[in-house]
Short mmCIF file of C-alpha atoms in Angstrom, two decimals:
data_model
loop_
_atom_site.label_atom_id
_atom_site.label_comp_id
_atom_site.label_asym_id
_atom_site.label_seq_id
_atom_site.Cartn_x
_atom_site.Cartn_y
_atom_site.Cartn_z
CA MET H 26 9.65 78.86 153.15
CA ILE H 27 11.70 79.00 149.94
CA THR H 28 15.47 79.03 150.31
CA THR H 29 17.51 80.68 147.53
CA ILE H 30 21.01 79.35 146.86
CA ALA H 31 23.38 81.97 145.47
CA ASN H 32 25.29 81.05 142.29
CA ASP H 33 28.90 82.30 142.51
CA SER H 34 29.87 81.12 139.00
CA PRO H 35 30.79 83.94 136.53
CA PRO H 36 28.20 84.91 133.99
CA GLU H 37 28.42 83.34 130.58
CA LEU H 38 30.35 85.42 127.99
CA THR H 39 28.79 86.45 124.76
CA LEU H 40 30.31 85.41 121.43
CA GLU H 41 31.83 88.86 120.88
CA GLU H 42 33.34 88.86 124.37
CA MET H 43 34.82 85.41 123.81
CA ARG H 44 36.40 86.55 120.56
CA ALA H 45 37.84 89.66 122.21
CA GLU H 46 39.27 87.58 125.05
CA ARG H 47 40.81 85.18 122.56
CA GLN H 48 42.44 88.06 120.68
CA ARG H 49 43.81 89.44 123.94
CA LEU H 50 45.35 86.11 124.87
CA LEU H 51 46.88 85.74 121.41
CA GLN H 52 48.39 89.22 121.63
CA GLU H 53 49.88 88.46 125.04
CA LYS H 54 51.33 85.22 123.70
CA ARG H 55 52.82 87.01 120.69
CA LEU H 56 54.34 89.72 122.91
CA ARG H 57 55.94 87.10 125.16
CA GLN H 58 57.36 85.32 122.13
CA GLU H 59 58.72 88.59 120.72
CA ARG H 60 60.52 89.32 123.98
CA ILE H 61 62.01 85.83 123.99
CA ASN H 62 63.20 86.23 120.39
CA VAL H 63 64.84 89.58 121.15
CA ARG H 64 66.65 88.20 124.20
CA LYS H 65 67.76 85.17 122.19
CA LEU H 66 69.08 87.34 119.36
CA ARG H 67 71.00 89.60 121.76
CA LEU H 68 72.51 86.55 123.43
CA GLN H 69 73.63 85.15 120.08
CA GLU H 70 75.15 88.46 119.02
CA SER H 71 77.06 88.91 122.28
CA PHE H 72 78.28 85.33 122.07
CA ALA H 73 79.53 85.83 118.52
CA LEU H 74 81.55 88.94 119.35
CA ASP H 75 83.69 87.01 121.85
CA TYR H 76 85.70 85.48 119.04
CA GLY H 77 88.60 87.05 117.17
CA LEU H 78 87.94 87.90 113.54
CA SER H 79 90.83 85.81 112.24
CA ASP H 80 89.61 82.75 114.14
CA LEU H 81 86.09 83.47 112.94
CA VAL H 82 87.10 83.58 109.29
CA GLN H 83 89.06 80.36 109.66
CA GLU H 84 86.09 78.71 111.31
CA LEU H 85 83.72 79.81 108.56
CA GLY H 86 86.24 78.99 105.86
CA SER H 87 86.61 75.46 107.16
CA LEU H 88 83.03 74.80 106.07
CA THR H 89 84.06 75.02 102.43
CA THR H 90 86.86 72.47 102.86
CA ASP H 91 85.09 70.04 105.14
CA ARG H 92 83.63 67.61 102.63
CA MET H 93 81.66 65.77 105.26
CA ASN H 94 79.79 68.93 106.26
CA VAL H 95 79.15 70.01 102.68
CA LEU H 96 78.22 66.66 101.20
CA SER H 97 76.00 65.74 104.12
CA GLY H 98 73.68 68.64 103.30
CA GLY H 99 70.72 67.21 101.46
CA ARG H 100 67.95 68.11 103.83
CA TYR H 101 65.28 70.43 102.57
CA THR H 102 65.33 72.73 105.57
CA ARG H 103 68.96 73.74 105.08
CA ARG H 104 68.18 75.85 102.00
CA SER H 105 64.59 76.69 102.75
CA ASP H 106 63.13 80.15 103.32
CA GLY H 107 66.08 82.03 101.83
CA ARG H 108 68.87 80.28 103.73
CA SER H 109 72.25 79.60 102.13
CA TYR H 110 73.59 76.34 103.50
CA PRO H 111 76.36 75.78 104.49
CA LEU H 112 77.40 79.45 104.65
CA ILE H 113 74.45 81.43 106.01
CA GLN H 114 71.75 79.84 108.12
CA ASP H 115 70.65 82.79 110.23
CA GLU H 116 71.15 86.50 110.82
CA ARG H 117 74.00 85.89 113.27
CA GLN H 118 76.16 84.19 110.64
CA LEU H 119 75.30 86.88 108.10
CA GLY H 120 76.37 89.56 110.56
CA LEU H 121 79.72 87.86 111.17
CA TYR H 122 80.65 88.03 107.50
CA ARG H 123 79.48 91.65 107.30
CA ASP H 124 81.35 92.82 110.40
CA ALA H 125 84.62 91.23 109.26
CA SER H 126 84.24 92.83 105.83
CA ARG H 127 83.62 96.30 107.28
CA ILE H 128 86.75 96.11 109.40
CA MET H 129 88.73 94.92 106.40
CA CYS H 130 87.51 97.72 104.11
CA GLN H 131 88.13 100.41 106.71
CA SER H 132 91.50 99.23 108.05
CA ASN H 133 93.19 97.49 105.11
CA GLU H 134 94.69 99.91 102.58
CA PHE H 135 94.51 97.41 99.72
CA ALA H 136 90.87 96.45 100.33
CA GLY H 137 89.75 100.04 100.90
CA GLY H 138 91.65 101.22 97.84
CA LEU H 139 90.02 98.56 95.69
CA VAL H 140 86.53 99.58 96.85
CA GLU H 141 87.20 103.23 96.05
CA GLY H 142 88.85 102.37 92.74
CA VAL H 143 85.93 100.21 91.65
CA CYS H 144 83.50 103.00 92.57
CA ALA H 145 85.55 105.46 90.51
CA TYR H 146 84.97 103.39 87.37
CA VAL H 147 81.43 102.18 88.10
CA VAL H 148 79.96 105.52 89.25
CA GLY H 149 82.57 108.03 88.10
CA VAL H 150 81.13 111.53 88.37
CA GLY H 151 77.60 110.12 88.45
CA PHE H 152 74.90 108.54 86.30
CA SER H 153 72.88 110.70 83.93
CA TYR H 154 69.07 110.71 83.88
CA ASN H 155 66.92 111.61 80.91
CA VAL H 156 63.21 111.57 80.09
CA LYS H 157 62.01 110.72 76.58
CA PRO H 158 58.70 110.04 74.87
CA GLN H 159 57.84 106.42 74.25
CA PRO H 160 59.14 105.28 70.83
CA ASP H 161 55.60 104.72 69.53
CA CYS H 162 54.24 108.02 70.92
CA SER H 163 54.86 110.99 68.64
CA ASP H 164 52.34 113.41 70.16
CA VAL H 165 53.81 113.67 73.67
CA PRO H 166 53.93 117.37 74.63
CA LYS H 167 57.42 118.73 75.17
CA GLU H 168 56.13 120.55 78.22
CA LEU H 169 55.32 117.19 79.84
CA VAL H 170 58.81 115.84 79.17
CA GLU H 171 60.40 119.00 80.58
CA ARG H 172 58.15 118.93 83.64
CA CYS H 173 59.13 115.33 84.40
CA LYS H 174 62.81 116.20 84.00
CA GLY H 175 62.44 119.12 86.34
CA TRP H 176 60.65 117.05 88.96
CA ILE H 177 63.36 114.37 88.87
CA GLN H 178 66.03 117.04 89.35
CA GLU H 179 64.12 118.49 92.30
CA PHE H 180 63.78 115.02 93.82
CA GLN H 181 67.50 114.35 93.46
CA THR H 182 68.43 117.73 94.90
CA MET H 183 66.18 117.25 97.92
CA ASN H 184 67.76 113.85 98.65
CA GLN H 185 71.33 115.03 97.94
CA TRP H 186 71.51 112.36 95.25
CA PHE H 187 74.96 113.40 94.05
CA GLY H 188 76.22 114.33 97.49
CA GLU H 189 76.44 117.57 99.45
CA GLU H 190 76.48 117.34 103.23
CA MET H 191 75.98 113.58 102.90
CA PRO H 192 77.76 111.13 100.59
CA GLY H 193 76.12 110.68 97.20
CA LEU H 194 73.50 107.95 97.00
CA GLU H 195 75.09 106.36 93.93
CA GLU H 196 78.56 106.27 95.45
CA GLU H 197 77.34 104.85 98.76
CA SER H 198 75.22 102.20 97.05
CA CYS H 199 78.20 101.00 95.04
CA ASN H 200 80.47 100.87 98.09
CA ARG H 201 77.86 99.10 100.21
CA LEU H 202 77.58 96.28 97.69
CA ASP H 203 81.24 95.46 98.26
CA GLU H 204 81.35 96.10 102.01
CA ASP H 205 77.98 94.59 103.00
CA GLY H 206 77.01 92.54 99.95
CA GLU H 207 73.70 94.44 99.69
CA PHE H 208 71.96 97.75 100.30
CA PHE H 209 68.47 98.87 101.30
CA HIS H 210 66.80 102.19 100.45
CA ALA H 211 63.37 102.91 101.95
CA LEU H 212 61.04 105.41 100.25
CA TYR H 213 58.84 107.71 102.32
CA HIS H 214 56.14 109.48 100.30
CA GLU H 215 54.80 112.82 101.53
CA MET H 216 51.36 114.22 100.80
CA ASP H 217 52.83 117.13 98.83
CA GLY H 218 54.15 114.66 96.24
CA THR H 219 57.76 114.60 97.41
CA THR H 220 59.65 111.40 98.25
CA TYR H 221 62.35 111.02 100.87
CA VAL H 222 64.95 108.26 100.41
CA ARG H 223 66.29 106.78 103.63
CA THR H 224 69.22 104.35 103.63
CA VAL H 225 68.64 101.33 105.88
CA GLU H 226 71.53 99.52 107.53
CA PRO H 227 71.46 95.80 106.61
CA GLU H 228 71.44 94.74 110.27
CA TYR H 229 68.27 96.79 110.79
CA VAL H 230 66.42 94.41 108.46
CA THR H 231 65.78 91.63 110.95
CA ALA H 232 63.05 89.22 111.93
CA GLY H 233 63.02 90.77 115.40
CA GLY H 234 59.65 90.12 116.92
CA ARG H 235 58.14 88.75 113.73
CA THR H 236 57.44 85.03 113.80
CA SER H 237 56.88 82.73 110.85
CA ASP H 238 53.68 80.74 110.60
CA GLU H 239 52.16 78.18 108.27
CA GLU H 240 51.57 80.76 105.53
CA THR H 241 54.44 83.26 105.64
CA SER H 242 58.14 83.26 106.51
CA TRP H 243 60.05 86.10 108.21
CA THR H 244 63.59 84.71 107.93
CA PHE H 245 66.28 87.41 107.67
CA GLY H 246 63.64 90.10 108.22
CA ILE H 247 62.01 89.61 104.80
CA GLN H 248 58.43 88.43 104.60
CA SER H 249 57.62 85.92 101.88
CA PRO H 250 55.13 83.11 101.35
CA LYS H 251 56.13 79.87 102.99
CA HIS H 252 58.44 77.87 100.69
CA ASP H 253 58.64 80.74 98.14
CA PRO H 254 61.40 83.19 99.16
CA GLN H 255 61.47 84.80 95.70
CA GLN H 256 58.07 86.45 96.20
CA VAL H 257 58.90 89.23 98.64
CA LEU H 258 55.93 90.77 100.45
CA SER H 259 57.48 93.23 102.90
CA TYR H 260 60.49 94.03 105.09
CA ASN H 261 60.74 94.33 108.85
CA VAL H 262 63.02 97.21 109.89
CA GLN H 263 63.94 97.60 113.55
CA TRP H 264 65.21 101.15 114.01
CA GLY H 265 65.93 100.75 117.73
CA ASP H 266 66.81 98.02 120.21
CA SER H 267 63.21 97.07 120.96
CA VAL H 268 60.46 95.37 119.02
CA GLU H 269 58.40 98.48 119.64
CA ASP H 270 60.73 100.30 117.21
CA GLU H 271 59.89 97.96 114.34
CA GLU H 272 58.38 99.14 111.07
CA GLN H 273 56.92 96.91 108.39
CA ILE H 274 57.76 98.39 104.97
CA ASP H 275 55.94 97.17 101.89
CA LYS H 276 58.09 95.95 99.01
CA GLY H 277 56.82 98.85 96.90
CA ARG H 278 58.64 101.26 99.24
CA MET H 279 61.91 99.36 99.57
CA ILE H 280 64.76 98.94 97.10
CA HIS H 281 66.86 95.89 97.97
CA CYS H 282 69.91 95.12 95.84
CA ARG H 283 72.22 92.20 96.65
CA ILE H 284 75.24 90.43 95.14
CA ASN H 285 76.88 87.01 95.56
CA SER H 286 73.41 85.59 95.99
CA ARG H 287 70.85 83.46 94.21
CA ARG H 288 67.19 83.99 93.40
CA THR H 289 66.12 81.69 96.23
CA LEU H 290 68.37 83.40 98.82
CA LYS H 291 67.05 86.39 100.71
CA ARG H 292 70.29 88.22 101.50
CA GLY H 293 73.56 89.11 99.81
CA LEU H 294 77.10 88.16 100.83
CA THR H 295 80.10 90.47 100.82
CA PRO H 296 82.95 89.48 98.47
CA PHE H 297 85.44 90.15 101.30
CA SER H 298 85.01 86.71 102.82
CA PHE H 299 86.90 83.43 103.07
CA ASN H 300 89.96 83.25 100.82
CA THR H 301 89.58 86.83 99.56
CA TYR H 302 89.58 88.10 103.15
CA THR H 303 92.65 86.00 103.96
CA LEU H 304 94.59 87.20 100.92
CA PHE H 305 93.99 90.87 101.67
CA TYR H 306 94.93 90.32 105.31
CA GLN H 307 98.15 88.49 104.39
CA ALA H 308 99.05 91.12 101.81
CA ALA H 309 98.79 93.85 104.45
CA VAL H 310 100.95 91.83 106.86
CA LEU H 311 103.59 91.24 104.19
CA ALA H 312 103.64 94.88 103.11
CA ASP H 313 103.94 96.05 106.72
CA ALA H 314 106.83 93.63 107.35
CA LEU H 315 108.66 94.75 104.21
CA VAL H 316 108.34 98.42 105.08
CA ASP H 317 109.32 97.88 108.71
CA THR H 318 112.39 95.79 107.81
CA ALA H 319 113.51 98.24 105.16
CA GLY H 320 113.08 101.08 107.62
CA GLN H 321 115.21 99.30 110.22
CA GLN H 322 117.98 98.72 107.70
CA ALA H 323 117.86 102.31 106.51
CA LYS H 324 118.58 103.51 110.06
CA ILE H 325 122.07 101.93 110.01
CA VAL H 326 124.51 104.65 108.97
CA SER H 327 127.69 102.57 109.13
CA VAL H 328 129.19 99.39 110.48
CA LYS H 329 132.33 99.67 112.62
CA GLN H 330 134.46 96.56 112.86
CA PHE H 331 137.41 96.17 115.27
CA ALA H 332 140.49 94.76 113.63
CA ASN H 333 141.87 93.19 116.82
CA SER H 334 140.01 92.05 119.89
CA GLY H 335 140.70 89.33 122.37
CA PRO H 336 138.31 86.61 123.43
CA SER H 337 137.21 88.58 126.47
CA GLY H 338 136.27 91.57 124.32
CA ILE H 339 134.23 89.46 121.96
CA THR H 340 132.44 87.78 124.87
CA ALA H 341 131.64 91.12 126.48
CA PHE H 342 130.37 92.51 123.20
CA GLY H 343 128.07 89.52 122.66
CA ALA H 344 126.70 89.76 126.20
CA LYS H 345 125.97 93.43 125.65
CA GLN H 346 124.00 92.74 122.50
CA ASN H 347 121.93 89.85 123.89
CA LYS H 348 119.34 91.44 126.16
CA THR H 349 116.81 89.32 127.99
CA GLY H 350 113.74 90.12 129.97
CA SER H 351 112.65 89.03 133.44
CA ASP H 352 111.35 85.79 131.98
CA GLY H 353 114.69 84.98 130.40
CA GLN H 354 113.43 85.49 126.87
CA PRO H 355 115.33 87.73 124.43
CA VAL H 356 113.94 91.25 124.11
CA ALA H 357 113.49 92.72 120.62
CA SER H 358 114.72 96.26 120.16
CA LYS H 359 114.13 98.86 117.47
CA LEU H 360 117.07 100.62 115.91
CA GLN H 361 117.34 104.36 116.39
CA LYS H 362 117.88 106.67 113.43
CA GLY H 363 121.56 107.21 112.59
CA ARG H 364 122.74 104.16 114.52
CA ASN H 365 126.32 102.92 114.06
CA GLU H 366 126.67 99.17 114.35
CA VAL H 367 129.82 97.92 116.08
CA LEU H 368 131.32 94.52 115.33
CA GLY H 369 134.18 92.82 117.10
CA ALA H 370 137.06 90.94 115.56
CA GLY H 371 136.06 87.75 113.84
CA GLN H 372 132.51 89.01 113.15
CA THR H 373 131.14 89.76 109.69
CA TYR H 374 128.18 91.97 108.86
CA LEU H 375 125.45 90.17 106.88
CA ALA H 376 122.39 91.95 105.55
CA GLY H 377 118.97 90.51 106.34
CA PRO H 378 117.02 88.28 103.93
CA ILE H 379 115.11 91.25 102.54
CA ALA H 380 118.30 92.74 101.10
CA ALA H 381 118.86 89.76 98.82
CA ASN H 382 115.24 88.67 98.36
CA GLY H 383 113.44 92.00 98.22
CA SER H 384 112.32 91.52 94.62
CA THR H 385 111.02 88.04 95.47
CA HIS H 386 108.97 89.40 98.36
CA LEU H 387 107.53 92.13 96.15
CA ALA H 388 106.62 89.54 93.52
CA ILE H 389 104.82 87.50 96.18
CA LEU H 390 102.97 90.62 97.33
CA THR H 391 101.91 91.41 93.76
CA SER H 392 100.76 87.85 93.17
CA THR H 393 98.80 87.86 96.43
CA LEU H 394 96.99 91.07 95.52
CA ARG H 395 96.29 89.81 92.02
CA SER H 396 94.62 86.72 93.48
CA ALA H 397 92.69 88.82 95.99
CA GLY H 398 91.16 90.96 93.23
CA ARG H 399 89.87 88.06 91.16
CA LYS H 400 86.23 88.53 92.19
CA TRP H 401 86.30 91.98 90.60
CA ASN H 402 88.39 90.96 87.57
CA ALA H 403 90.56 93.80 88.83
CA PRO H 404 93.81 94.61 87.00
CA ASP H 405 97.06 94.63 88.96
CA TRP H 406 97.39 98.40 89.08
CA LEU H 407 93.91 98.84 90.59
CA VAL H 408 94.59 96.51 93.52
CA SER H 409 98.23 97.33 94.22
CA GLY H 410 98.33 100.97 93.13
CA ASP H 411 101.53 100.27 91.19
CA PRO H 412 101.80 102.89 88.40
CA ALA H 413 104.55 100.87 86.75
CA ALA H 414 102.13 98.12 85.75
CA ASN H 415 102.03 97.96 81.97
CA THR H 416 98.47 96.62 81.76
CA TYR H 417 96.61 99.94 82.13
CA ALA H 418 95.76 100.47 78.45
CA SER H 419 94.82 96.85 77.75
CA SER H 420 92.69 96.53 80.91
CA LEU H 421 90.38 99.40 79.89
CA THR H 422 89.51 98.22 76.40
CA ALA H 423 85.96 97.28 75.46
CA GLU H 424 86.63 93.53 75.63
CA SER H 425 88.75 93.45 78.80
CA PRO H 426 87.40 91.40 81.74
CA PHE H 427 87.46 94.39 84.09
CA VAL H 428 85.44 96.61 81.74
CA LEU H 429 82.87 93.85 81.24
CA TRP H 430 82.62 93.42 85.01
CA VAL H 431 82.13 97.18 85.47
CA LYS H 432 79.33 97.20 82.88
CA ARG H 433 77.57 94.37 84.71
CA ARG H 434 77.73 96.29 87.98
CA GLN H 435 76.54 99.47 86.23
CA ALA H 436 73.55 97.62 84.75
CA LEU H 437 72.57 96.37 88.21
CA LEU H 438 72.82 99.82 89.79
CA SER H 439 71.07 101.53 86.86
CA SER H 440 68.07 99.26 87.32
CA CYS H 441 67.85 100.08 91.03
CA PHE H 442 68.25 103.83 90.52
CA LYS H 443 65.63 103.82 87.76
CA GLN H 444 63.14 102.14 90.12
CA ILE H 445 63.70 104.81 92.76
CA VAL H 446 63.24 107.67 90.28
CA TRP H 447 60.17 106.08 88.67
CA ARG H 448 58.45 105.49 92.01
CA ALA H 449 59.12 109.06 93.10
CA LEU H 450 57.76 110.45 89.83
CA LEU H 451 54.65 108.26 89.88
CA TRP H 452 53.93 109.29 93.47
CA ALA H 453 54.14 112.93 92.43
CA ALA H 454 51.64 112.22 89.65
CA ARG H 455 49.26 110.52 92.09
CA CYS H 456 49.45 113.66 94.23
CA LYS H 457 48.53 115.73 91.14
CA GLN H 458 51.88 117.51 91.00
CA ILE H 459 52.68 116.91 87.31
CA PHE H 460 51.05 119.88 85.57
CA ALA H 461 52.05 120.53 81.96
CA ALA H 462 50.46 121.64 78.70
CA GLY H 463 47.49 123.11 80.54
CA ARG H 464 46.42 120.06 82.54
CA ILE H 465 47.35 117.52 85.23
CA TRP H 466 48.80 114.19 84.13
CA THR H 467 48.08 110.91 85.91
CA ALA H 468 50.55 108.18 86.82
CA GLU H 469 48.99 105.83 84.27
CA GLU H 470 49.51 108.40 81.52
CA LEU H 471 53.15 108.88 82.46
CA MET H 472 53.83 105.15 82.26
CA ALA H 473 52.21 105.02 78.84
CA LEU H 474 53.81 108.14 77.33
CA ILE H 475 57.37 108.52 78.64
CA VAL H 476 60.47 106.49 79.44
CA ILE H 477 63.27 107.23 81.90
CA GLU H 478 66.80 106.45 80.77
CA VAL H 479 69.66 105.99 83.22
CA ASN H 480 73.08 106.09 81.56
CA ALA H 481 76.29 105.10 83.33
CA PRO H 482 79.68 106.64 82.51
CA SER H 483 81.84 104.62 80.15
CA PRO H 484 84.77 102.84 81.83
CA ILE H 485 86.64 102.51 78.53
CA ALA H 486 89.78 104.58 78.18
CA ARG H 487 89.79 106.36 74.81
CA ASP H 488 91.35 109.21 72.93
CA ALA H 489 88.94 112.17 73.00
CA LEU H 490 90.12 113.48 69.62
CA GLN H 491 89.83 110.07 68.01
CA ALA H 492 86.33 109.58 69.46
CA ALA H 493 85.22 113.00 68.19
CA GLN H 494 86.51 112.22 64.70
CA ALA H 495 84.74 108.85 64.74
CA ASN H 496 81.44 110.52 65.74
CA GLN H 497 81.86 113.13 63.03
CA THR H 498 82.40 110.44 60.39
CA ALA H 499 79.43 108.39 61.64
CA ILE H 500 77.09 111.41 61.67
CA ALA H 501 78.18 112.44 58.18
CA ALA H 502 77.61 108.89 56.92
CA GLY H 503 74.07 108.98 58.28
CA TRP H 504 74.12 105.88 60.47
CA LYS H 505 74.51 107.85 63.72
CA SER H 506 72.57 110.90 64.88
CA GLN H 507 73.77 113.89 66.85
CA ARG H 508 71.46 112.87 69.68
CA MET H 509 73.04 109.41 69.89
CA ALA H 510 76.54 110.90 70.00
CA ALA H 511 75.52 113.37 72.71
CA GLU H 512 73.94 110.66 74.87
CA GLU H 513 77.08 108.53 74.61
CA GLU H 514 79.01 111.48 76.03
CA GLY H 515 76.46 111.95 78.82
CA ILE H 516 75.22 115.26 77.35
CA ASP H 517 71.58 116.37 77.36
CA TYR H 518 70.93 116.88 73.65
CA ASP H 519 67.66 118.75 74.20
CA GLN H 520 69.45 121.25 76.41
CA VAL H 521 72.11 121.72 73.72
CA VAL H 522 69.40 122.50 71.14
CA ARG H 523 67.73 124.97 73.48
CA ASP H 524 71.04 126.69 74.14
CA GLN H 525 71.75 126.95 70.41
CA ILE H 526 68.33 128.46 69.70
CA GLN H 527 68.76 130.95 72.53
CA HIS H 528 72.22 131.83 71.26
CA GLU H 529 70.90 132.47 67.73
CA GLN H 530 68.12 134.67 69.10
CA ASP H 531 70.59 136.65 71.17
CA MET H 532 72.88 137.11 68.19
CA MET H 533 69.97 138.14 65.95
CA GLY H 534 68.95 140.81 68.44
CA THR H 535 72.53 142.05 68.57
CA ARG H 536 72.70 142.32 64.78
CA LEU H 537 69.41 144.27 64.63
CA ASP H 538 70.76 146.77 67.13
CA LEU H 539 73.91 147.43 65.09
CA LYS H 540 73.99 150.39 62.64
CA LEU H 541 76.12 150.85 59.57
CA PRO H 542 78.57 153.79 59.65
CA ASP H 543 76.83 155.61 56.74
CA ASP H 544 73.30 155.18 58.10
CA PRO H 545 71.59 158.36 59.29
CA PRO H 546 70.31 158.40 62.87
CA GLY H 547 67.07 156.48 63.35
CA ASN H 548 67.55 154.31 60.25
CA PRO H 549 67.60 150.57 61.08
CA ALA H 550 70.64 148.61 59.97
CA GLY H 551 70.33 147.30 56.46
CA GLY H 552 67.24 149.43 55.77
CA GLY H 553 68.79 151.58 52.99
CA ASN H 554 68.70 155.38 52.75
CA ALA H 555 65.85 157.21 54.38
CA SER H 556 63.35 158.80 51.98
CA ALA H 557 63.25 162.57 51.76
#
């Protein structure tokens, strides 16, 4: 008799099944790691918010004065993968700077006024956009240029570029550079050729569940090759509070502009940090104290002084004035409007320090604000709002530090805005939406035939009559064209020419319809007498 022994061991897996099982295990491991990273990040953020902002700024500022901390930094890892030792090592530290800056810009009148004032000169009423043929291309159809202009205008209108229900994109981008130190704009291309621009909050760009490996780095939510943070590959945007809400956006669909940074650093830093933050904070405290003290003094209508009073009266008067709380400490009191101060015999009224040193305090306030605005090369009147400052004319000349700073900021923004417009136009061409001169134009043809110009408003203060006379002289001399003068003023020269031609045609039609008084009925004007 043959006895069969059952084999309870599992059947051997095929190669494909082993690979699938390995992938499943790797995915489970990655998901567990993502959940750990999210919990760790939330714990760090909640821990950071337990501190006061003033203590936080002092703690961060101490890094710049602690020579041992700064000079001890020579390790490679401290500035690797886009980190900025000793200031920014991770997203938590970056968020602390950003949160403090946002509170400052929204609650401090001097800081908020500076941000709005800078935007007024950098953006003004808006940048102008123009499409031209390439300098070496003389046979570009005018219909193509006009079609590209029209598409750009439609794109800007759809995205409320200059502001309608939402703030203008240019204005918000300029303000975000100062408040956050950077801005992100994601581009979403539709199949009909349109492009939607979505502003991304800086804190949404986070590593989240992404983990770095031997080939790529995901520090600060920006993917780059290991040891090469300058070569950006993509961005990780977490729209919600879970890793399931993450979206990986290719660098071709994201515009990232940053300031106070370096080429090897992945993120920007707000200028409202460290000493600048402290100066604006102290200026607000000083201004509030000056106003409050002056208001208290203004409430005193008169001072009544008793000519004669015995010791008991003086003692009773002093006891009445010195009020203490339950803890025995003196209680401060605010003066009521129209109060009459009463003094006993032997007492003399003395005004507070502000009465004699008010001008000194104002000079200190002005000096503090001047120092706070150094990062912007801002003139005194822009930071303090003092119209009596006599530096207005000299600070808006072509060579002034503030004007040069504004032009640098305008050049940075112009480059970013041009990228957005170009990418939107090229996507429309790839969707076969650019039809002109009887045919469809490709994206490659547009790049070879046209250029997009983005012109920023001039921050230089000038006399309009003097500028017009200078342009007239230059055009008459032949070294400046009418087109150049129009572009300097932000005027579309081609539109001016079209309007002039249309005006001449309208006037010609009006003249043809007119009849001379001695013309018989039915005889055109200027046609002479009708033949018999």
